[in-house]
């Protein structure tokens, strides 16, 4: 372990909720909960004002509503979150070539590798400047931890929350760790924590006192050795600049169990198309198609098929996913479906087109060309859907966001990040010709906004997951119910 606190851990504070508060002046200083809004939705992020009521990430949304009934409940806008994350990660890469993103809002940085810091004073100065740069670029707050190892830097950033900076000086690590709960250490989840508690071990100091042999006896060789080393503040893990993606996947949880076999098949095809869009967006292809099915009784089945070579063709992925579905009994109902691709590569094997069931004509040859399912669905005349928290524009009132919709009405608050106070509220029919979906506005004047794809994808992307993104209930299935605290929509007089 190095002798200077030159490993930095950045964690943006309540990231999704903070973005929403910065975008919407009427929500600043108020409880905001971001996540899937359906009966089976989960909380992705809660603002600090909502956490006062006991709301936290991964909590069922129904429980969150009971704890904080007057909070604003919004569907995530991953497009703007990714855009802001790119700005933040760009600032980190100016400090060092070794930046290890853990999620959209969290990363490690090796300051020594970039020559940005070499001792406690220079590291602290970098941390102060970084927080100021992030606020200037995004208007958001981030907490910074600095230490001689990744484990301690992450612990430091947790201690710094919200909107602070903590430096753990070399030589003070064990004294700092000693009184902390065993759950503070990486790899100690609820099950391991309970196991240690039953053995009379509650703090990090008690782990060190128990000794390595006792930990190996309790937890096994690998886990026991690793935990004992961490209790002694030993962590030699390097900051890794690039993490190779192992798979790309999307999934949806449904409000009501799906019993109709045809509907299940259509959902699998739709998920396959979404998965391929993400695969192509990352410039990847894959050999192994994976289907995930969670049935009515919460039993989860996973089926996979490995192709002759990597592909990014939606037809191939759809057909493989449907073949996998044939082996799954869905008679009792399905509550979750997912499609993924693993065995990733950065090339495709053209002859895999032949694997698609039936002899379809590909690449613009003569004959009927089958459009991807998602494109066919998009072409169908369907009722316009307005998702709580998402951006809209009205020809008369300008830019705003959806507070709620239902019963053929949509309620919009018209305000922008630069508004001096809460904007005015108007209610429209869902088919009002003057109202349309819009791209999010940048949080800071002069900064670019998100790509136009965010508005178009708002109905298809929330249910899927890539890496650490939470699996939320897809907003394309949202029907009624607006942000908490709002009266039911009414027709304007």
PDB file of N, CA and C in Angstrom, residues 389-427:
ATOM      1  N   UNK A 389     -41.991  13.130 -14.915  1.00  0.00           N
ATOM      2  CA  UNK A 389     -40.627  13.613 -14.795  1.00  0.00           C
ATOM      3  C   UNK A 389     -39.942  13.887 -16.110  1.00  0.00           C
ATOM      4  N   UNK A 390     -40.501  13.402 -17.220  1.00  0.00           N
ATOM      5  CA  UNK A 390     -39.839  13.561 -18.513  1.00  0.00           C
ATOM      6  C   UNK A 390     -40.191  14.896 -19.165  1.00  0.00           C
ATOM      7  N   UNK A 391     -39.349  15.292 -20.117  1.00  0.00           N
ATOM      8  CA  UNK A 391     -39.409  16.630 -20.700  1.00  0.00           C
ATOM      9  C   UNK A 391     -40.416  16.725 -21.842  1.00  0.00           C
ATOM     10  N   UNK A 392     -41.078  17.881 -21.900  1.00  0.00           N
ATOM     11  CA  UNK A 392     -42.014  18.154 -22.976  1.00  0.00           C
ATOM     12  C   UNK A 392     -41.859  19.624 -23.395  1.00  0.00           C
ATOM     13  N   UNK A 393     -42.453  19.951 -24.531  1.00  0.00           N
ATOM     14  CA  UNK A 393     -42.489  21.334 -24.992  1.00  0.00           C
ATOM     15  C   UNK A 393     -43.871  21.621 -25.553  1.00  0.00           C
ATOM     16  N   UNK A 394     -44.389  22.804 -25.205  1.00  0.00           N
ATOM     17  CA  UNK A 394     -45.695  23.227 -25.711  1.00  0.00           C
ATOM     18  C   UNK A 394     -45.503  24.465 -26.585  1.00  0.00           C
ATOM     19  N   UNK A 395     -46.252  24.528 -27.658  1.00  0.00           N
ATOM     20  CA  UNK A 395     -46.069  25.620 -28.607  1.00  0.00           C
ATOM     21  C   UNK A 395     -46.310  26.983 -27.979  1.00  0.00           C
ATOM     22  N   UNK A 396     -47.155  27.041 -26.960  1.00  0.00           N
ATOM     23  CA  UNK A 396     -47.475  28.324 -26.321  1.00  0.00           C
ATOM     24  C   UNK A 396     -46.671  28.557 -25.047  1.00  0.00           C
ATOM     25  N   UNK A 397     -46.492  27.507 -24.236  1.00  0.00           N
ATOM     26  CA  UNK A 397     -45.904  27.693 -22.905  1.00  0.00           C
ATOM     27  C   UNK A 397     -44.419  27.359 -22.841  1.00  0.00           C
ATOM     28  N   UNK A 398     -43.878  26.721 -23.862  1.00  0.00           N
ATOM     29  CA  UNK A 398     -42.462  26.415 -23.879  1.00  0.00           C
ATOM     30  C   UNK A 398     -42.102  25.096 -23.218  1.00  0.00           C
ATOM     31  N   UNK A 399     -40.912  25.060 -22.590  1.00  0.00           N
ATOM     32  CA  UNK A 399     -40.370  23.815 -22.045  1.00  0.00           C
ATOM     33  C   UNK A 399     -40.945  23.530 -20.656  1.00  0.00           C
ATOM     34  N   UNK A 400     -41.214  22.259 -20.411  1.00  0.00           N
ATOM     35  CA  UNK A 400     -41.713  21.839 -19.102  1.00  0.00           C
ATOM     36  C   UNK A 400     -41.461  20.368 -18.865  1.00  0.00           C
ATOM     37  N   UNK A 401     -42.081  19.851 -17.819  1.00  0.00           N
ATOM     38  CA  UNK A 401     -41.935  18.426 -17.506  1.00  0.00           C
ATOM     39  C   UNK A 401     -43.262  17.880 -17.002  1.00  0.00           C
ATOM     40  N   UNK A 402     -43.431  16.583 -17.215  1.00  0.00           N
ATOM     41  CA  UNK A 402     -44.701  15.930 -16.890  1.00  0.00           C
ATOM     42  C   UNK A 402     -44.777  15.676 -15.389  1.00  0.00           C
ATOM     43  N   UNK A 403     -45.829  16.240 -14.756  1.00  0.00           N
ATOM     44  CA  UNK A 403     -46.049  15.945 -13.341  1.00  0.00           C
ATOM     45  C   UNK A 403     -46.883  14.693 -13.154  1.00  0.00           C
ATOM     46  N   UNK A 404     -47.739  14.406 -14.087  1.00  0.00           N
ATOM     47  CA  UNK A 404     -48.557  13.200 -13.990  1.00  0.00           C
ATOM     48  C   UNK A 404     -49.486  13.091 -15.174  1.00  0.00           C
ATOM     49  N   UNK A 405     -50.027  11.903 -15.380  1.00  0.00           N
ATOM     50  CA  UNK A 405     -50.981  11.706 -16.466  1.00  0.00           C
ATOM     51  C   UNK A 405     -51.948  10.605 -16.092  1.00  0.00           C
ATOM     52  N   UNK A 406     -53.104  10.624 -16.682  1.00  0.00           N
ATOM     53  CA  UNK A 406     -54.120   9.617 -16.426  1.00  0.00           C
ATOM     54  C   UNK A 406     -55.478  10.137 -16.841  1.00  0.00           C
ATOM     55  N   UNK A 407     -56.382   9.217 -17.123  1.00  0.00           N
ATOM     56  CA  UNK A 407     -57.756   9.560 -17.492  1.00  0.00           C
ATOM     57  C   UNK A 407     -57.802  10.483 -18.710  1.00  0.00           C
ATOM     58  N   UNK A 408     -56.830  10.274 -19.613  1.00  0.00           N
ATOM     59  CA  UNK A 408     -56.819  11.057 -20.836  1.00  0.00           C
ATOM     60  C   UNK A 408     -56.271  12.458 -20.678  1.00  0.00           C
ATOM     61  N   UNK A 409     -55.653  12.773 -19.534  1.00  0.00           N
ATOM     62  CA  UNK A 409     -55.130  14.104 -19.269  1.00  0.00           C
ATOM     63  C   UNK A 409     -53.660  14.012 -18.872  1.00  0.00           C
ATOM     64  N   UNK A 410     -52.927  15.070 -19.106  1.00  0.00           N
ATOM     65  CA  UNK A 410     -51.532  15.144 -18.691  1.00  0.00           C
ATOM     66  C   UNK A 410     -51.306  16.512 -18.061  1.00  0.00           C
ATOM     67  N   UNK A 411     -50.666  16.519 -16.891  1.00  0.00           N
ATOM     68  CA  UNK A 411     -50.378  17.758 -16.172  1.00  0.00           C
ATOM     69  C   UNK A 411     -48.901  18.080 -16.320  1.00  0.00           C
ATOM     70  N   UNK A 412     -48.611  19.315 -16.714  1.00  0.00           N
ATOM     71  CA  UNK A 412     -47.245  19.742 -17.012  1.00  0.00           C
ATOM     72  C   UNK A 412     -46.905  20.978 -16.187  1.00  0.00           C
ATOM     73  N   UNK A 413     -45.680  20.985 -15.616  1.00  0.00           N
ATOM     74  CA  UNK A 413     -45.168  22.197 -14.987  1.00  0.00           C
ATOM     75  C   UNK A 413     -44.141  22.810 -15.926  1.00  0.00           C
ATOM     76  N   UNK A 414     -44.335  24.066 -16.264  1.00  0.00           N
ATOM     77  CA  UNK A 414     -43.472  24.736 -17.228  1.00  0.00           C
ATOM     78  C   UNK A 414     -42.382  25.520 -16.494  1.00  0.00           C
ATOM     79  N   UNK A 415     -41.178  24.965 -16.533  1.00  0.00           N
ATOM     80  CA  UNK A 415     -40.015  25.603 -15.910  1.00  0.00           C
ATOM     81  C   UNK A 415     -38.762  24.993 -16.519  1.00  0.00           C
ATOM     82  N   UNK A 416     -37.655  25.682 -16.355  1.00  0.00           N
ATOM     83  CA  UNK A 416     -36.368  25.212 -16.877  1.00  0.00           C
ATOM     84  C   UNK A 416     -35.339  25.290 -15.763  1.00  0.00           C
ATOM     85  N   UNK A 417     -34.147  24.678 -15.941  1.00  0.00           N
ATOM     86  CA  UNK A 417     -33.123  24.755 -14.896  1.00  0.00           C
ATOM     87  C   UNK A 417     -32.767  26.185 -14.506  1.00  0.00           C
ATOM     88  N   UNK A 418     -32.960  27.131 -15.417  1.00  0.00           N
ATOM     89  CA  UNK A 418     -32.591  28.520 -15.137  1.00  0.00           C
ATOM     90  C   UNK A 418     -33.746  29.342 -14.580  1.00  0.00           C
ATOM     91  N   UNK A 419     -34.910  28.721 -14.395  1.00  0.00           N
ATOM     92  CA  UNK A 419     -36.048  29.470 -13.853  1.00  0.00           C
ATOM     93  C   UNK A 419     -35.728  29.966 -12.449  1.00  0.00           C
ATOM     94  N   UNK A 420     -36.218  31.155 -12.133  1.00  0.00           N
ATOM     95  CA  UNK A 420     -35.927  31.735 -10.822  1.00  0.00           C
ATOM     96  C   UNK A 420     -36.763  31.127  -9.711  1.00  0.00           C
ATOM     97  N   UNK A 421     -37.819  30.426 -10.060  1.00  0.00           N
ATOM     98  CA  UNK A 421     -38.676  29.796  -9.064  1.00  0.00           C
ATOM     99  C   UNK A 421     -39.573  28.777  -9.721  1.00  0.00           C
ATOM    100  N   UNK A 422     -40.466  28.172  -8.941  1.00  0.00           N
ATOM    101  CA  UNK A 422     -41.376  27.162  -9.501  1.00  0.00           C
ATOM    102  C   UNK A 422     -42.186  27.714 -10.654  1.00  0.00           C
ATOM    103  N   UNK A 423     -42.338  26.899 -11.696  1.00  0.00           N
ATOM    104  CA  UNK A 423     -43.091  27.322 -12.868  1.00  0.00           C
ATOM    105  C   UNK A 423     -44.572  27.055 -12.724  1.00  0.00           C
ATOM    106  N   UNK A 424     -45.341  27.566 -13.654  1.00  0.00           N
ATOM    107  CA  UNK A 424     -46.785  27.399 -13.609  1.00  0.00           C
ATOM    108  C   UNK A 424     -47.191  26.029 -14.120  1.00  0.00           C
ATOM    109  N   UNK A 425     -48.358  25.580 -13.708  1.00  0.00           N
ATOM    110  CA  UNK A 425     -48.855  24.248 -14.034  1.00  0.00           C
ATOM    111  C   UNK A 425     -50.055  24.371 -14.963  1.00  0.00           C
ATOM    112  N   UNK A 426     -50.075  23.527 -15.987  1.00  0.00           N
ATOM    113  CA  UNK A 426     -51.200  23.477 -16.913  1.00  0.00           C
ATOM    114  C   UNK A 426     -51.562  22.013 -17.167  1.00  0.00           C
ATOM    115  N   UNK A 427     -52.844  21.774 -17.461  1.00  0.00           N
ATOM    116  CA  UNK A 427     -53.310  20.418 -17.765  1.00  0.00           C
ATOM    117  C   UNK A 427     -53.881  20.385 -19.181  1.00  0.00           C
TER     118      UNK A 427
END
